[in-house]
Amino acid sequence: MNTSPDQGAAMARAAQVDQLVFQDPVSRYPAIEPPRQHQPEPGLDRDLQPRADLGEHSYRGTGRLIGRKALITGADSGIGAATAIAFAREGADVALSYLPSEEPDARRIIEFIEAEGRTAVALPGDLSEDDYSAGLVTRAVEGLGGLDILVNNAGKQIAIESLADLTDEQIATTFKVNIEVMFRLSREAIRYLPAGSSIINTTSIQAYKPSATLLDYASTKAAINTFTKGLAQQLAPRGIRVNAVAPGPIWTPLQPSDGQPIEHLPEFGHNTPLGRAGQPTEVAAAYVFLASPESSYVLGETLNVNGGTPSP
Ligand code: NAD
Ligand code: MG
């Protein structure tokens, strides 16, 4: 079955109910069967078939981040965008980092943030370019008037069948965007973050269960887990908490822009215990929890949001 009008209707119904309504996680969203599709990297949420649920019409804030100031990388689409919407609904101002080609997606998220009466600061640029990544945190601080949440979420995932075809250039860029930049942004951020702040890094189920086609990507995700646990200990005495979120298969533009072999798309997420892919808004709640003071005793943790696949 391809994504049918029925599935589209089910997605629309799911989006009418907010995340706090008692519901069955198996059927909260349909087990989508995305048609085979391809977008040039980095892909746009706008062009996903079917569209993903970023919580635009469902995420309900409960005042957990009032007055907070967050920088989110990769905030234009997917998990980062759903997190940006959730943070704004919880009362936070948000600075958004994204690639210039993602401006159409970013504009839409900025409108949702501003509709909450919150400030959105647009900071487009390429994290693989040092001129952009150096000083990014400072520009966010200037735009927001401070900073107390850093979400290191941008990621590059290009599937390659054989190690023989994995180029030096791809290895270097994947490591740079996924993990090296995380060191640098975190280093810049600790100049500004007051006690009570949170750094939240996006890792992946790939850290534990690497796909044969994602050697470079999966290796960076394992490094992110280790970086998170080490930095959490270093910053604990300063009252800065560092944690990670490890998503499983989530329907985002990362997947049809060479993140998966195209023939795998219709089955995406069906092998999880819940039997379906996750939607970005289902992951956003994990970032809200880790950013909010309610998780004050949670440090160095990797919160798995993966539909039930066992992980260490
Ligand atoms: P996405 O494509 O919506 O988000 C990734 C974002 O990374 C892009 O929007 C882009 O803004 C940013 N990015 C990539 N290269 C960049 C560069 N050179 N400079 C600046 N920004 C750059 O997809 P997503 O799935 O929401 O990805 C968000 C994070 O979640 C990534 O770290 C990804 O590895 C991780 N993740 C995703 C899944 C999944 O199934 N979708 C699973 C596990 C982990
Ligand atoms: Mg994007």
Tab-separated table of C-alpha atoms and ligand atoms in Angstrom:
chain	number	residue	atom	x	y	z
A	1	MET	CA	0.000	0.000	0.000
A	2	ASN	CA	1.419	3.377	-0.889
A	3	THR	CA	0.639	6.459	1.150
A	4	SER	CA	-3.032	6.770	0.388
A	5	PRO	CA	-5.611	9.497	0.920
A	6	ASP	CA	-6.692	7.404	3.949
A	7	GLN	CA	-3.216	7.661	5.471
A	8	GLY	CA	-3.162	11.379	4.747
A	9	ALA	CA	-6.515	11.712	6.506
A	10	ALA	CA	-5.250	9.671	9.470
A	11	MET	CA	-2.205	11.955	9.757
A	12	ALA	CA	-4.464	14.987	9.679
A	13	ARG	CA	-6.707	13.496	12.409
A	14	ALA	CA	-3.671	12.693	14.572
A	15	ALA	CA	-2.551	16.276	14.256
A	16	GLN	CA	-5.855	17.554	15.648
A	17	VAL	CA	-5.278	15.779	18.981
A	18	ASP	CA	-2.616	17.245	21.247
A	19	GLN	CA	0.289	15.225	22.680
A	20	LEU	CA	-1.231	15.092	26.162
A	21	VAL	CA	-4.427	13.286	25.131
A	22	PHE	CA	-4.480	9.614	26.218
A	23	GLN	CA	-3.990	7.575	23.058
A	24	ASP	CA	-2.607	4.313	21.692
A	25	PRO	CA	1.008	4.808	20.503
A	26	VAL	CA	0.544	2.060	17.904
A	27	SER	CA	-2.181	3.980	16.135
A	28	ARG	CA	-1.331	7.561	17.131
A	29	TYR	CA	0.118	7.806	13.624
A	30	PRO	CA	-0.357	5.486	10.664
A	31	ALA	CA	2.455	3.139	9.601
A	32	ILE	CA	3.273	5.323	6.612
A	33	GLU	CA	4.585	3.718	3.439
A	34	PRO	CA	6.328	6.648	1.795
A	35	PRO	CA	6.500	6.337	-1.982
A	36	ARG	CA	10.008	6.028	-3.423
A	37	GLN	CA	11.203	9.599	-3.739
A	38	HIS	CA	14.432	11.525	-3.927
A	39	GLN	CA	15.426	15.081	-3.038
A	40	PRO	CA	18.832	16.693	-3.448
A	41	GLU	CA	20.618	17.052	-0.082
A	42	PRO	CA	19.586	18.478	2.402
A	43	GLY	CA	15.973	18.066	1.260
A	44	LEU	CA	12.932	20.087	2.267
A	45	ASP	CA	10.080	19.211	4.624
A	46	ARG	CA	7.873	21.094	2.166
A	47	ASP	CA	8.419	18.382	-0.463
A	48	LEU	CA	8.102	15.259	1.723
A	49	GLN	CA	5.465	12.719	0.680
A	50	PRO	CA	3.614	12.290	2.971
A	51	ARG	CA	4.196	15.458	4.980
A	52	ALA	CA	5.660	14.930	8.454
A	53	ASP	CA	3.964	16.077	11.663
A	54	LEU	CA	6.072	18.775	13.327
A	55	GLY	CA	3.371	19.411	15.917
A	56	GLU	CA	2.282	22.561	14.107
A	57	HIS	CA	-1.366	21.842	14.843
A	58	SER	CA	-1.008	19.588	17.868
A	59	TYR	CA	1.834	20.435	20.258
A	60	ARG	CA	0.386	22.081	23.369
A	61	GLY	CA	2.725	23.967	25.658
A	62	THR	CA	2.397	23.847	29.432
A	63	GLY	CA	4.764	26.649	30.420
A	64	ARG	CA	7.869	24.534	30.932
A	65	LEU	CA	10.387	26.864	29.232
A	66	ILE	CA	9.041	30.328	29.989
A	67	GLY	CA	11.609	33.036	29.282
A	68	ARG	CA	14.251	30.565	28.102
A	69	LYS	CA	16.558	31.248	25.130
A	70	ALA	CA	17.555	28.419	22.791
A	71	LEU	CA	19.853	27.922	19.808
A	72	ILE	CA	18.873	24.909	17.696
A	73	THR	CA	20.947	23.730	14.741
A	74	GLY	CA	19.016	22.135	11.882
A	75	ALA	CA	15.922	23.961	13.169
A	76	ASP	CA	14.274	24.358	9.756
A	77	SER	CA	12.929	20.829	9.341
A	78	GLY	CA	12.369	17.462	10.932
A	79	ILE	CA	13.290	16.922	14.573
A	80	GLY	CA	14.912	20.355	14.980
A	81	ALA	CA	11.865	22.152	13.590
A	82	ALA	CA	9.452	20.178	15.774
A	83	THR	CA	11.661	21.038	18.758
A	84	ALA	CA	11.675	24.729	17.794
A	85	ILE	CA	7.862	24.776	17.665
A	86	ALA	CA	7.592	22.918	20.984
A	87	PHE	CA	10.125	25.225	22.689
A	88	ALA	CA	8.227	28.323	21.490
A	89	ARG	CA	4.915	26.873	22.715
A	90	GLU	CA	6.601	26.226	26.093
A	91	GLY	CA	7.586	29.897	26.233
A	92	ALA	CA	11.140	30.035	24.804
A	93	ASP	CA	12.716	32.338	22.230
A	94	VAL	CA	14.588	30.433	19.525
A	95	ALA	CA	17.598	31.092	17.269
A	96	LEU	CA	17.538	28.831	14.213
A	97	SER	CA	20.622	27.572	12.347
A	98	TYR	CA	20.044	25.966	8.930
A	99	LEU	CA	21.501	25.868	5.430
A	100	PRO	CA	20.640	28.830	3.164
A	101	SER	CA	18.888	26.463	0.706
A	102	GLU	CA	16.441	25.576	3.500
A	103	GLU	CA	15.041	29.107	3.778
A	104	PRO	CA	11.488	28.076	2.705
A	105	ASP	CA	11.261	25.501	5.514
A	106	ALA	CA	12.859	27.881	8.028
A	107	ARG	CA	10.440	30.730	7.213
A	108	ARG	CA	7.500	28.480	8.005
A	109	ILE	CA	8.922	27.521	11.416
A	110	ILE	CA	9.738	31.162	12.193
A	111	GLU	CA	6.085	32.025	11.544
A	112	PHE	CA	4.980	29.393	14.068
A	113	ILE	CA	7.420	30.738	16.680
A	114	GLU	CA	6.314	34.331	16.132
A	115	ALA	CA	2.657	33.273	16.281
A	116	GLU	CA	3.352	32.334	19.918
A	117	GLY	CA	4.609	35.865	20.573
A	118	ARG	CA	8.159	34.545	20.902
A	119	THR	CA	11.309	35.869	19.216
A	120	ALA	CA	12.842	33.913	16.323
A	121	VAL	CA	16.395	34.701	15.189
A	122	ALA	CA	17.296	33.363	11.727
A	123	LEU	CA	20.964	32.381	11.359
A	124	PRO	CA	21.375	30.657	7.964
A	125	GLY	CA	24.765	29.253	6.977
A	126	ASP	CA	26.831	26.132	6.365
A	127	LEU	CA	28.221	24.496	9.526
A	128	SER	CA	31.001	22.860	7.499
A	129	GLU	CA	32.401	26.364	6.866
A	130	ASP	CA	34.484	27.679	9.764
A	131	ASP	CA	33.551	31.294	8.985
A	132	TYR	CA	29.948	30.422	9.774
A	133	SER	CA	30.264	28.004	12.689
A	134	ALA	CA	32.815	30.139	14.576
A	135	GLY	CA	30.807	32.880	16.197
A	136	LEU	CA	27.408	31.254	15.565
A	137	VAL	CA	26.689	30.942	19.285
A	138	THR	CA	27.725	34.561	19.872
A	139	ARG	CA	25.384	35.729	17.110
A	140	ALA	CA	22.575	33.737	18.746
A	141	VAL	CA	23.378	35.317	22.128
A	142	GLU	CA	23.267	38.790	20.550
A	143	GLY	CA	19.981	38.093	18.786
A	144	LEU	CA	18.266	36.507	21.778
A	145	GLY	CA	19.808	38.637	24.526
A	146	GLY	CA	21.364	35.558	26.179
A	147	LEU	CA	21.371	31.784	25.904
A	148	ASP	CA	20.454	28.915	28.233
A	149	ILE	CA	19.685	26.019	25.850
A	150	LEU	CA	21.924	24.694	23.057
A	151	VAL	CA	20.498	21.920	20.879
A	152	ASN	CA	23.226	20.405	18.687
A	153	ASN	CA	20.921	18.722	16.187
A	154	ALA	CA	22.207	19.345	12.638
A	155	GLY	CA	23.329	16.148	10.959
A	156	LYS	CA	24.529	14.769	7.659
A	157	GLN	CA	23.576	11.223	6.631
A	158	ILE	CA	24.484	9.856	3.203
A	159	ALA	CA	24.091	6.107	2.656
A	160	ILE	CA	26.909	4.421	0.689
A	161	GLU	CA	26.676	0.715	-0.144
A	162	SER	CA	30.399	-0.085	-0.037
A	163	LEU	CA	33.314	1.221	1.997
A	164	ALA	CA	35.237	1.159	-1.287
A	165	ASP	CA	33.031	4.039	-2.495
A	166	LEU	CA	33.116	6.118	0.694
A	167	THR	CA	35.202	9.167	-0.225
A	168	ASP	CA	37.621	11.061	2.006
A	169	GLU	CA	35.499	14.126	1.392
A	170	GLN	CA	32.323	12.480	2.697
A	171	ILE	CA	34.093	11.043	5.750
A	172	ALA	CA	35.542	14.469	6.586
A	173	THR	CA	32.286	16.393	6.088
A	174	THR	CA	30.154	13.928	8.043
A	175	PHE	CA	32.561	14.043	10.971
A	176	LYS	CA	32.825	17.816	10.761
A	177	VAL	CA	29.086	18.580	10.665
A	178	ASN	CA	27.956	15.835	13.055
A	179	ILE	CA	30.593	15.868	15.798
A	180	GLU	CA	33.441	18.385	15.344
A	181	VAL	CA	31.014	21.305	15.159
A	182	MET	CA	29.351	19.967	18.314
A	183	PHE	CA	32.642	20.392	20.193
A	184	ARG	CA	33.072	23.923	18.867
A	185	LEU	CA	29.520	25.164	19.464
A	186	SER	CA	29.519	23.694	22.963
A	187	ARG	CA	32.907	25.319	23.681
A	188	GLU	CA	31.621	28.678	22.529
A	189	ALA	CA	28.354	28.249	24.425
A	190	ILE	CA	29.952	27.635	27.830
A	191	ARG	CA	31.223	31.232	27.709
A	192	TYR	CA	27.596	32.297	28.049
A	193	LEU	CA	25.469	29.530	29.614
A	194	PRO	CA	24.390	30.280	33.198
A	195	ALA	CA	23.775	27.611	35.832
A	196	GLY	CA	20.495	25.860	35.015
A	197	SER	CA	21.274	25.693	31.281
A	198	SER	CA	21.050	22.589	29.102
A	199	ILE	CA	23.060	21.284	26.179
A	200	ILE	CA	21.194	18.586	24.246
A	201	ASN	CA	22.887	16.609	21.466
A	202	THR	CA	21.112	14.559	18.810
A	203	THR	CA	22.620	11.097	18.493
A	204	SER	CA	20.855	8.050	16.978
A	205	ILE	CA	19.947	4.389	17.331
A	206	GLN	CA	22.765	4.096	14.762
A	207	ALA	CA	25.212	4.535	17.657
A	208	TYR	CA	24.259	1.003	18.794
A	209	LYS	CA	22.854	-0.695	15.694
A	210	PRO	CA	24.841	0.679	12.743
A	211	SER	CA	23.418	0.089	9.277
A	212	ALA	CA	25.917	-1.459	6.873
A	213	THR	CA	25.447	1.552	4.583
A	214	LEU	CA	26.023	4.271	7.226
A	215	LEU	CA	29.565	3.652	8.515
A	216	ASP	CA	30.653	7.288	8.753
A	217	TYR	CA	27.327	8.551	10.085
A	218	ALA	CA	26.906	5.789	12.680
A	219	SER	CA	30.475	6.317	13.926
A	220	THR	CA	29.773	10.004	14.571
A	221	LYS	CA	26.626	9.098	16.504
A	222	ALA	CA	28.578	6.774	18.814
A	223	ALA	CA	31.093	9.589	19.336
A	224	ILE	CA	28.241	11.977	20.205
A	225	ASN	CA	27.071	9.631	22.976
A	226	THR	CA	30.560	9.480	24.455
A	227	PHE	CA	31.102	13.240	24.101
A	228	THR	CA	27.787	13.803	25.894
A	229	LYS	CA	28.616	11.559	28.833
A	230	GLY	CA	32.084	13.078	29.263
A	231	LEU	CA	31.037	16.708	28.929
A	232	ALA	CA	28.129	16.141	31.314
A	233	GLN	CA	30.593	15.274	34.085
A	234	GLN	CA	32.811	18.243	33.268
A	235	LEU	CA	29.976	20.785	33.340
A	236	ALA	CA	27.917	19.322	36.200
A	237	PRO	CA	29.654	21.414	38.900
A	238	ARG	CA	28.748	24.552	36.934
A	239	GLY	CA	25.067	23.560	36.897
A	240	ILE	CA	25.003	22.985	33.142
A	241	ARG	CA	23.355	19.696	32.208
A	242	VAL	CA	24.420	17.823	29.064
A	243	ASN	CA	22.237	15.052	27.630
A	244	ALA	CA	21.454	13.400	24.310
A	245	VAL	CA	18.394	12.211	22.427
A	246	ALA	CA	18.711	9.064	20.287
A	247	PRO	CA	15.895	8.928	17.737
A	248	GLY	CA	14.965	5.773	15.868
A	249	PRO	CA	13.391	5.977	12.402
A	250	ILE	CA	11.710	9.385	12.182
A	251	TRP	CA	10.105	10.638	8.969
A	252	THR	CA	12.169	13.701	7.978
A	253	PRO	CA	13.871	15.093	4.825
A	254	LEU	CA	17.116	13.394	5.912
A	255	GLN	CA	15.752	10.057	4.665
A	256	PRO	CA	14.798	10.726	1.006
A	257	SER	CA	17.875	12.938	0.413
A	258	ASP	CA	20.260	9.941	0.198
A	259	GLY	CA	19.933	9.065	3.907
A	260	GLN	CA	18.480	5.654	2.945
A	261	PRO	CA	18.700	3.455	-0.115
A	262	ILE	CA	15.566	4.633	-1.939
A	263	GLU	CA	14.026	1.133	-2.072
A	264	HIS	CA	13.902	1.047	1.754
A	265	LEU	CA	11.611	4.088	2.031
A	266	PRO	CA	8.221	2.308	1.761
A	267	GLU	CA	9.141	0.069	4.730
A	268	PHE	CA	10.707	2.874	6.778
A	269	GLY	CA	10.201	2.235	10.511
A	270	HIS	CA	8.047	-0.889	10.075
A	271	ASN	CA	10.637	-3.054	11.849
A	272	THR	CA	10.227	-1.264	15.193
A	273	PRO	CA	8.159	-2.870	17.967
A	274	LEU	CA	5.498	-0.183	17.414
A	275	GLY	CA	5.502	-1.127	13.739
A	276	ARG	CA	5.684	2.381	12.354
A	277	ALA	CA	8.041	5.319	11.793
A	278	GLY	CA	7.975	8.108	14.355
A	279	GLN	CA	6.926	11.663	13.584
A	280	PRO	CA	9.226	14.585	14.489
A	281	THR	CA	6.813	15.976	17.087
A	282	GLU	CA	7.048	12.703	19.028
A	283	VAL	CA	10.774	13.356	19.479
A	284	ALA	CA	10.404	17.046	20.382
A	285	ALA	CA	8.936	16.214	23.794
A	286	ALA	CA	12.243	14.552	24.784
A	287	TYR	CA	14.138	17.806	24.130
A	288	VAL	CA	11.559	19.763	26.117
A	289	PHE	CA	12.018	17.405	29.074
A	290	LEU	CA	15.823	17.615	28.949
A	291	ALA	CA	15.785	21.427	28.586
A	292	SER	CA	13.292	21.987	31.373
A	293	PRO	CA	14.225	22.313	35.062
A	294	GLU	CA	12.073	19.239	35.801
A	295	SER	CA	14.992	17.057	34.595
A	296	SER	CA	17.404	18.693	37.078
A	297	TYR	CA	18.881	15.316	38.195
A	298	VAL	CA	19.269	13.935	34.647
A	299	LEU	CA	22.803	14.360	33.266
A	300	GLY	CA	24.866	12.388	30.756
A	301	GLU	CA	21.742	10.493	29.725
A	302	THR	CA	20.824	9.344	26.232
A	303	LEU	CA	17.049	9.342	25.932
A	304	ASN	CA	16.008	6.813	23.296
A	305	VAL	CA	12.945	7.754	21.253
A	306	ASN	CA	12.845	4.864	18.856
A	307	GLY	CA	9.543	2.989	18.878
A	308	GLY	CA	10.785	0.348	21.283
A	309	THR	CA	13.990	-1.086	19.810
A	310	PRO	CA	16.139	-2.281	22.751
A	311	SER	CA	19.275	-0.220	23.214
A	312	PRO	CA	21.994	-0.103	25.864
B	1	NAD	P1	16.521	17.044	8.773
B	1	NAD	O1	17.090	16.895	7.430
B	1	NAD	O2	15.187	17.660	8.896
B	1	NAD	O3	17.508	17.845	9.713
B	1	NAD	C1	18.905	17.842	9.563
B	1	NAD	C2	19.336	19.279	9.486
B	1	NAD	O4	20.751	19.321	9.565
B	1	NAD	C3	18.983	19.958	8.192
B	1	NAD	O5	17.701	20.540	8.238
B	1	NAD	C4	20.078	21.009	8.077
B	1	NAD	O6	19.597	22.265	8.485
B	1	NAD	C5	21.135	20.547	9.034
B	1	NAD	N1	22.418	20.434	8.342
B	1	NAD	C6	22.913	19.384	7.663
B	1	NAD	N2	24.106	19.703	7.128
B	1	NAD	C7	24.363	20.999	7.500
B	1	NAD	C8	25.416	21.897	7.268
B	1	NAD	N3	26.505	21.570	6.534
B	1	NAD	N4	25.316	23.154	7.787
B	1	NAD	C9	24.233	23.517	8.508
B	1	NAD	N5	23.210	22.700	8.764
B	1	NAD	C10	23.284	21.453	8.268
B	1	NAD	O7	16.516	15.588	9.415
B	1	NAD	P2	16.311	15.077	10.927
B	1	NAD	O8	16.074	13.642	10.784
B	1	NAD	O9	15.368	15.920	11.660
B	1	NAD	O10	17.764	15.258	11.533
B	1	NAD	C11	18.021	15.917	12.749
B	1	NAD	C12	19.003	15.098	13.558
B	1	NAD	O11	18.374	13.874	13.924
B	1	NAD	C13	20.281	14.723	12.835
B	1	NAD	O12	21.380	14.859	13.705
B	1	NAD	C14	20.072	13.251	12.521
B	1	NAD	O13	21.283	12.565	12.433
B	1	NAD	C15	19.275	12.828	13.723
B	1	NAD	N6	18.552	11.565	13.591
B	1	NAD	C16	17.545	11.438	12.703
B	1	NAD	C17	16.871	10.225	12.601
B	1	NAD	C18	15.750	10.025	11.641
B	1	NAD	O14	15.309	8.881	11.468
B	1	NAD	N7	15.243	11.047	10.984
B	1	NAD	C19	17.233	9.165	13.426
B	1	NAD	C20	18.269	9.344	14.338
B	1	NAD	C21	18.922	10.550	14.412
B	2	MG	MG	16.207	20.783	6.672
